Coordinates of C-alpha atoms and ligand atoms in Angstrom, one line a residue:
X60 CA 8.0 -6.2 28.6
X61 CA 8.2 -5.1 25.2
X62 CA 4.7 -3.4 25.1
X63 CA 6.0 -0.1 23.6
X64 CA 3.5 2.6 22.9
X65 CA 6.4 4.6 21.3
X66 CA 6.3 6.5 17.6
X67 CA 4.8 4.4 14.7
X68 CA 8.0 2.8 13.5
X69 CA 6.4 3.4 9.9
X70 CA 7.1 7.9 11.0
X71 CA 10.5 6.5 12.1
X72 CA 11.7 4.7 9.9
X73 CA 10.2 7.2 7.1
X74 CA 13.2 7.8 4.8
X75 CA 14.5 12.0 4.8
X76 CA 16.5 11.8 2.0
X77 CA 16.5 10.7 -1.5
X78 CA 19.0 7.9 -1.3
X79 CA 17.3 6.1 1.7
X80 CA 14.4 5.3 -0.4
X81 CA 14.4 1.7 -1.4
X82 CA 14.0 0.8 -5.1
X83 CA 12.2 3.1 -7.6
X84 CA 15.1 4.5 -8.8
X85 CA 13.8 5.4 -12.1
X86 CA 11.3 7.8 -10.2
X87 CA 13.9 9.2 -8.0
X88 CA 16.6 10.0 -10.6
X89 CA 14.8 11.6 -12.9
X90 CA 12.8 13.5 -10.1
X91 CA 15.4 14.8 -8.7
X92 CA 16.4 16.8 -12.0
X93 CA 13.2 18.5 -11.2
X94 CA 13.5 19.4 -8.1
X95 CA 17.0 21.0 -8.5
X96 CA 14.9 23.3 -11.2
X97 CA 13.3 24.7 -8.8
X98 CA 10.7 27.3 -9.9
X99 CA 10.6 25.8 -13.1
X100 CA 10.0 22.6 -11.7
X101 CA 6.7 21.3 -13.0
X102 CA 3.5 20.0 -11.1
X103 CA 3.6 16.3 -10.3
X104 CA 1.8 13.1 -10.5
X105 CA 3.4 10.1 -8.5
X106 CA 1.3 6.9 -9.2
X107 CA 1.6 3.4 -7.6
X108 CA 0.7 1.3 -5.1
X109 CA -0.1 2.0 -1.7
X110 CA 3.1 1.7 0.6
X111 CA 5.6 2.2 -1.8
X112 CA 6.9 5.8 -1.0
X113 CA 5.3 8.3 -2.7
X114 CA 4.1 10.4 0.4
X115 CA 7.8 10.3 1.4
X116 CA 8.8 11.5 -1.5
X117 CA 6.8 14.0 -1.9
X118 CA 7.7 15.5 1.6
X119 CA 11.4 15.3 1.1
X120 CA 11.3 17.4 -2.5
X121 CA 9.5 19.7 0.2
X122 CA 11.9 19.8 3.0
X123 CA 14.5 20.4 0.3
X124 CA 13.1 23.7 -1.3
X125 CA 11.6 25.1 1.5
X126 CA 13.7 25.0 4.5
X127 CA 12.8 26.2 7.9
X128 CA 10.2 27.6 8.8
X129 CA 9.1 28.5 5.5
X130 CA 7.9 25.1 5.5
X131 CA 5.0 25.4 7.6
X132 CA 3.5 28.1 5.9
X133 CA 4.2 27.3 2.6
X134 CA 3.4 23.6 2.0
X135 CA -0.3 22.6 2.1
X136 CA -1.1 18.9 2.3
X137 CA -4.1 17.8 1.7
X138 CA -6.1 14.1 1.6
X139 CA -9.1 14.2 -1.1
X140 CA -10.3 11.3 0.8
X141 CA -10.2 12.5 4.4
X142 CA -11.8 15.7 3.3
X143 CA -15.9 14.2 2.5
X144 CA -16.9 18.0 1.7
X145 CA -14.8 19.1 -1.4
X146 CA -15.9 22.7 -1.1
X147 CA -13.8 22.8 1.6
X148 CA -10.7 21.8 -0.1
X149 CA -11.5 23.8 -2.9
X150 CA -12.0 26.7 -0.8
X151 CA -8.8 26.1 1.5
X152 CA -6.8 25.7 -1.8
X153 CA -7.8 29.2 -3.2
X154 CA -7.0 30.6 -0.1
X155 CA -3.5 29.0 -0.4
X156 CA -3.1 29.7 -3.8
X157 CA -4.2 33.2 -3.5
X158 CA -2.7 34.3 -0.1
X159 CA 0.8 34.4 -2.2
X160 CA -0.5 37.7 -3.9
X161 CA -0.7 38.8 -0.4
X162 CA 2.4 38.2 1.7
X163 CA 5.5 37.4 -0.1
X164 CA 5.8 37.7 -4.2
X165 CA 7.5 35.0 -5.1
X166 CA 8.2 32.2 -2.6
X167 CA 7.9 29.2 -3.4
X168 CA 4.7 26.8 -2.4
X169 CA 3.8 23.5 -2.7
X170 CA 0.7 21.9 -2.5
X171 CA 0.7 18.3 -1.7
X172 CA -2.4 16.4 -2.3
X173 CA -2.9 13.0 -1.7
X174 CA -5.8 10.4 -3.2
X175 CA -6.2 12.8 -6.3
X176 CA -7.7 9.6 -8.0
X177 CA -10.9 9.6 -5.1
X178 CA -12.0 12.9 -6.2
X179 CA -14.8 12.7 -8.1
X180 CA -14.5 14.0 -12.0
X181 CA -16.5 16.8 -11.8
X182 CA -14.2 18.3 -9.2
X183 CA -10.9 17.5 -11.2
X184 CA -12.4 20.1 -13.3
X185 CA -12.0 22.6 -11.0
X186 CA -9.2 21.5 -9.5
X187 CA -7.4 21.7 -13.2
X188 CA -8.5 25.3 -13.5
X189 CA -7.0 26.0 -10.1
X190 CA -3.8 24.6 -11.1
X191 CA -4.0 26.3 -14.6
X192 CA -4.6 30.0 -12.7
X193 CA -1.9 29.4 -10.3
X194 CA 0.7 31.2 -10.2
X195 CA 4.3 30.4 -11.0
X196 CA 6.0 29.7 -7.9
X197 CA 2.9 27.6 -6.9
X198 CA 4.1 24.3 -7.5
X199 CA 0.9 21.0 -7.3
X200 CA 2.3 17.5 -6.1
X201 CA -0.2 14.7 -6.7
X202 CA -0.6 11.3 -5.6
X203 CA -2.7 8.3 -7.0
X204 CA -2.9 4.5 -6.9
X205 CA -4.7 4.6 -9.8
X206 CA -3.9 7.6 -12.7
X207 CA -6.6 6.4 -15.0
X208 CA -8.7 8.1 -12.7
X209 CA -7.1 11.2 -13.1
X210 CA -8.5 13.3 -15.6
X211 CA -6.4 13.9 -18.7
X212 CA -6.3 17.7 -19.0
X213 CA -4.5 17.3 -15.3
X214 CA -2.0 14.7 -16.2
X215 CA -1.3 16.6 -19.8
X216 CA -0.3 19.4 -16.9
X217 CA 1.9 17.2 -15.0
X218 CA 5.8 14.7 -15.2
X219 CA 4.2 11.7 -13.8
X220 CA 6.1 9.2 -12.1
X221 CA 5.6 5.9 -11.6
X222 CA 5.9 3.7 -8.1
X223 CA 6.8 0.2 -8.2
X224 CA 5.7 -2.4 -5.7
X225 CA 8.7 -3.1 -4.1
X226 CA 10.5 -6.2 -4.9
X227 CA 11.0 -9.0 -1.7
X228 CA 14.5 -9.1 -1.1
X229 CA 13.7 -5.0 -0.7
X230 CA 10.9 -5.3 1.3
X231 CA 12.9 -7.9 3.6
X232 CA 16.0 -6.2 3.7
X233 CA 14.6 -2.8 4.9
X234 CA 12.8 -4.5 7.8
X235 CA 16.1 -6.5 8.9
X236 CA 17.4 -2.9 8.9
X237 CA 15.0 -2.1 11.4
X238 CA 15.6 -5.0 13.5
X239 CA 18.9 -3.9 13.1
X240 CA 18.0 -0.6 14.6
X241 CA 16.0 -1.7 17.1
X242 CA 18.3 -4.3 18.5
X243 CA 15.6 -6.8 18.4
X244 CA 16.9 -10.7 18.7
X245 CA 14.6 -13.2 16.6
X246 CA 15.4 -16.7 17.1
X247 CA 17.9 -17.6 14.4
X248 CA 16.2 -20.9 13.2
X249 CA 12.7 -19.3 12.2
X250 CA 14.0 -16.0 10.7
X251 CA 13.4 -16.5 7.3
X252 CA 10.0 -18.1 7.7
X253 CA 8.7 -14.7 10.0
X254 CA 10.2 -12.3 7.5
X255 CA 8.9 -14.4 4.5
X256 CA 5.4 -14.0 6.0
X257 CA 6.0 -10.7 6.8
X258 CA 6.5 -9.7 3.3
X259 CA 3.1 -12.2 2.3
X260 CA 1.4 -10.3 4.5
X261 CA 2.7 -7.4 3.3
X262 CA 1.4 -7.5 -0.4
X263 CA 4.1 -5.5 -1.5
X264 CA 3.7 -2.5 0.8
X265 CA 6.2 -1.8 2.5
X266 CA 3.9 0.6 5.0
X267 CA 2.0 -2.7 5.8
X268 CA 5.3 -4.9 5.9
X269 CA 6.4 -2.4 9.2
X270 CA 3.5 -2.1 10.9
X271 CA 3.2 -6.1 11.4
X272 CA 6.6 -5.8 12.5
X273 CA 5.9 -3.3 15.1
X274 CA 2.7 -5.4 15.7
X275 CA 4.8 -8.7 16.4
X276 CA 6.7 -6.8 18.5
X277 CA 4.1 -5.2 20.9
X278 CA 2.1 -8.3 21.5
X279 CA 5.5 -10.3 22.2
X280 CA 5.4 -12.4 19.6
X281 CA 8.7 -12.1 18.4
X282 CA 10.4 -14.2 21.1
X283 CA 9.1 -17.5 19.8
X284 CA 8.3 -15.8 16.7
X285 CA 4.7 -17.2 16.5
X286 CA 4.0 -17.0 12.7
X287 CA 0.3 -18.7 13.3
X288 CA -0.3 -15.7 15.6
X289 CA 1.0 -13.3 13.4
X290 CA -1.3 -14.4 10.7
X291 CA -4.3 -14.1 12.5
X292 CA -3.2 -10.5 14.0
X293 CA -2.8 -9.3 10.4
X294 CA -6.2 -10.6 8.9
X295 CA -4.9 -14.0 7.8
X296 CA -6.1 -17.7 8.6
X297 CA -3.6 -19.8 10.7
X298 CA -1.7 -22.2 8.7
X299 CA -2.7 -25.4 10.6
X300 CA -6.7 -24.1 9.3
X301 CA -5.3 -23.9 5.3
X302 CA -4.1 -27.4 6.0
X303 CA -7.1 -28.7 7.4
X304 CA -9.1 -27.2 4.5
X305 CA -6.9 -28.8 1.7
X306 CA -7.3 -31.9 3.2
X307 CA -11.2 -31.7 3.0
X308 CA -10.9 -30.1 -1.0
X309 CA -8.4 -32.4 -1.9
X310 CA -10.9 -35.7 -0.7
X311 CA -13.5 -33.4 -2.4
X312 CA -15.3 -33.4 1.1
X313 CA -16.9 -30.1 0.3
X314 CA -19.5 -30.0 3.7
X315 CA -16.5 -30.7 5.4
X316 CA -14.9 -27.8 4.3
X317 CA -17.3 -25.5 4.4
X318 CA -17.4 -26.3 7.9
X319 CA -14.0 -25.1 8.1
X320 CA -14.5 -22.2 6.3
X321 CA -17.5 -21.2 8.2
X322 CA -15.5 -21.9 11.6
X323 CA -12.8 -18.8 10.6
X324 CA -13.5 -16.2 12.9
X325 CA -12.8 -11.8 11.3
X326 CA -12.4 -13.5 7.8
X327 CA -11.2 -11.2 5.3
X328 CA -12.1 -12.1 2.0
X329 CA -9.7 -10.8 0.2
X330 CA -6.5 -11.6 2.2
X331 CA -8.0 -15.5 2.1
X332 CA -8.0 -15.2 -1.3
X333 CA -4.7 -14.4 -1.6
X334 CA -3.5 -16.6 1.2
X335 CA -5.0 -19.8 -0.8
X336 CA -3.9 -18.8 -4.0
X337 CA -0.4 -18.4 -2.5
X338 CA -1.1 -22.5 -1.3
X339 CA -2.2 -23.2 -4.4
X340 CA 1.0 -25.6 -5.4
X341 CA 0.7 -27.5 -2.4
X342 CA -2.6 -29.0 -3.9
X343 CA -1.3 -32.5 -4.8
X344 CA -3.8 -33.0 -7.3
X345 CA -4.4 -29.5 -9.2
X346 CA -4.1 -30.6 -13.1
X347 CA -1.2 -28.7 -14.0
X348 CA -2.8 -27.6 -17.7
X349 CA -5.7 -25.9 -15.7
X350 CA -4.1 -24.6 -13.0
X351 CA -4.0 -21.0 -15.0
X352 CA -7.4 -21.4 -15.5
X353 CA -8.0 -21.7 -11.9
X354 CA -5.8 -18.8 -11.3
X355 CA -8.4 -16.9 -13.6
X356 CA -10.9 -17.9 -11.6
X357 CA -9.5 -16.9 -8.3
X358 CA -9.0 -13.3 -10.1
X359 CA -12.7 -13.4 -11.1
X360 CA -13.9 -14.1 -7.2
X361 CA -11.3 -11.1 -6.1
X362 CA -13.1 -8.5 -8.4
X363 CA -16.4 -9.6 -8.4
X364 CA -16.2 -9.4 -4.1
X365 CA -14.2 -5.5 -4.5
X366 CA -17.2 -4.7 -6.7
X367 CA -19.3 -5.6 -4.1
X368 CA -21.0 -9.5 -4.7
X369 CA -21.6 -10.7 -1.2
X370 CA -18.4 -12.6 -0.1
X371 CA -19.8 -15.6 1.6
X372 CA -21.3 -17.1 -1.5
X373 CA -18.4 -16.0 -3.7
X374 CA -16.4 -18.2 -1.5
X375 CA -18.1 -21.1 -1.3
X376 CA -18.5 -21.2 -4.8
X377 CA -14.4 -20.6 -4.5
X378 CA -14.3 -23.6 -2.7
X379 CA -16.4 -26.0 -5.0
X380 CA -14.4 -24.8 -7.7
X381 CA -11.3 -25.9 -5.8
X382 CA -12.9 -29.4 -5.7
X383 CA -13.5 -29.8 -9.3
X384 CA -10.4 -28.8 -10.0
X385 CA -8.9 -31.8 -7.8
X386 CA -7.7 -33.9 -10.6
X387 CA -7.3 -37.8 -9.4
X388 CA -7.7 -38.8 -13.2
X389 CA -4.8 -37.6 -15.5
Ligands
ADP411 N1 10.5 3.1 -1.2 C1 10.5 3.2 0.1 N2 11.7 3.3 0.8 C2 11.8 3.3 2.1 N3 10.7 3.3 2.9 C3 9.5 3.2 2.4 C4 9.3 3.2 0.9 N4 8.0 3.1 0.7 C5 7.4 3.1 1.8 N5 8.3 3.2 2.9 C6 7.9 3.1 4.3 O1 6.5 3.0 4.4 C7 6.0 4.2 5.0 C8 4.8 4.7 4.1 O2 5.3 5.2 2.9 P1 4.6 6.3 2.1 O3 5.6 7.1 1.4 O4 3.7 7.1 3.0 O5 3.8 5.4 1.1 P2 2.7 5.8 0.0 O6 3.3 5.4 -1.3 O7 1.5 5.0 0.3 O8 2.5 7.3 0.1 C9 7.1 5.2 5.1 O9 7.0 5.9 6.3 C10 8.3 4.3 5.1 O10 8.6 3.9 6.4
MG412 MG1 0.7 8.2 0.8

């Protein structure tokens, strides 16, 4: 029995030093300049993707200037989107800020605050004038997915670094490494398939990419490494389904395959989207000359559902579009 209910592997396997961060070197080495500046170290922005290390990060420049105990009292981390009252972390954070003219003169703090980019505008405001009235050895660590919504009187303030979705062969390699560490045994012939689809499911973050891992694990399904299973554990449509589907688009049987589509139980719009633009070459007859079009279109469907369209008829008209585009002609 494998069913471990042991530490998130993702806490585990969170990197405590610079150098076991995968990728983003660029980030790291110049960084790392910073951080050896210590009080004159400025405030930071990291930006990126979810997943790609910039919490990590963030912690490790902490654990390396305040050691010990220190640490507790001196770093405050913070989550603008956990916190729904802001006056609350505006409060907390004057307190923090503030409490230094108390106790010690001139330790060092840090202030770690993650989602900057969900706090609403009008609150940046204040937030900038907390970080412009702070004093020197408060130092302000904040991370986005998105720093064009980060106001700019914030970001003139702050070195921002960039976070790169991290490339396949790194995303792979770190979970073998876990494997690795774990002693797990995957059946040799369908390695490459489950890690592929690992890193498909994944999207890129690497968080993600672990967590199905640890997933595949607990429900034993790395013995026979059930990649249809794993799919559907991770919000994706079984393979054999896609296969059914194409068939029906490709013999532009479209009540046919809305019948299919309609038959996917806990569909998640967005991962199908992916998932069918990722099958997209395995339509036989997809005129090659509009296939970027069709790619365009797929991008249109994704946006217009994250803005909020309702995703059943976004879908289907996904799916009739997939039809016209089956090109038996040229
Ligand atoms: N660049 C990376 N190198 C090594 N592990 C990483 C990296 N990025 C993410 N991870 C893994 O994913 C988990 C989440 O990373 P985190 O730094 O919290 O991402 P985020 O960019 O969303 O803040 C970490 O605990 C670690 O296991
Ligand atoms: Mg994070």
């Amino acid at each position: 029995m494998n069913m471990n209910i042991e530490t998130p592997w993702v806490e585990k396997y969170r990197p405590k030093d610079f150098d076991e961060i995968v990728s983003q070197s660029i980030a790291i080495n110049n960084l790392k300049k910073f951080v050896q500046k210590k009080y004159d170290m400025p405030h930071m922005i990291f930006s990126g993707p979810a997943g790609t290390g910039k919490t990590t990060t963030a912690l490790i420049i902490a654990n390396k200037l305040l050691k010990g105990d220190i640490y507790y009292r001196n770093v405050l981390e913070l989550n603008a989107s956990d916190t729904v009252r802001m006056d609350f972390v505006r409060k907390e954070l004057q307190d923090f800020v503030n409490q230094n003219l108390i106790i010690s003169d001139r330790e060092l703090k840090i202030v770690i605050l993650d989602e900057a980019d969900n706090i609403p505008k009008t609150v940046q405001q204040t937030l900038r004038r907390i970080i412009e009235s702070s004093p020197n050895n408060v130092k302000f660590i904040l991370m986005c997915n998105y720093i064009n919504q980060i106001i700019d009187p914030i970001i003139s303030r702050c070195a921002v670094f960039r976070f790169v979705t991290l490339p396949k062969d790194k995303i792979i390699n770190r979970l073998k490494f876990i494997v690795e560490q774990e002693q797990l045994s995957l059946p040799e012939g369908k390695k490459k398939e489950f890690f592929e689809t690992l890193f498909f499911i994944s999207g890129g973050d690497l968080r993600k990419a672990i967590n199905s891992l640890q997933m595949a694990v607990a429900l034993e399904l790395i013995e026979d490494l059930n990649i249809n299973e794993i799919l559907k554990i991770s919000g994706f449509v079984e393979r054999p389904v896609l296969n059914q589907l194409k068939r029906y688009l490709e013999t532009k049987e479209f009540a046919k395959a809305r019948d299919i589509f309609d038959s996917i139980d806990y569909l998640d719009s967005r991962n199908f989207i992916r998932q069918l633009l990722n099958f997209l070459p395995e339509f036989k007859n997809v005129n090659k000359n509009n296939a970027s079009q069709l790619r365009a279109y797929f991008g249109d469907v994704d946006y217009r559902i994250s803005q909020g369209a309702d995703e059943r008829v976004q879908l289907t008209a996904l799916l009739a579009e997939l039809i016209s585009y089956q090109d038996t002609t040229t």
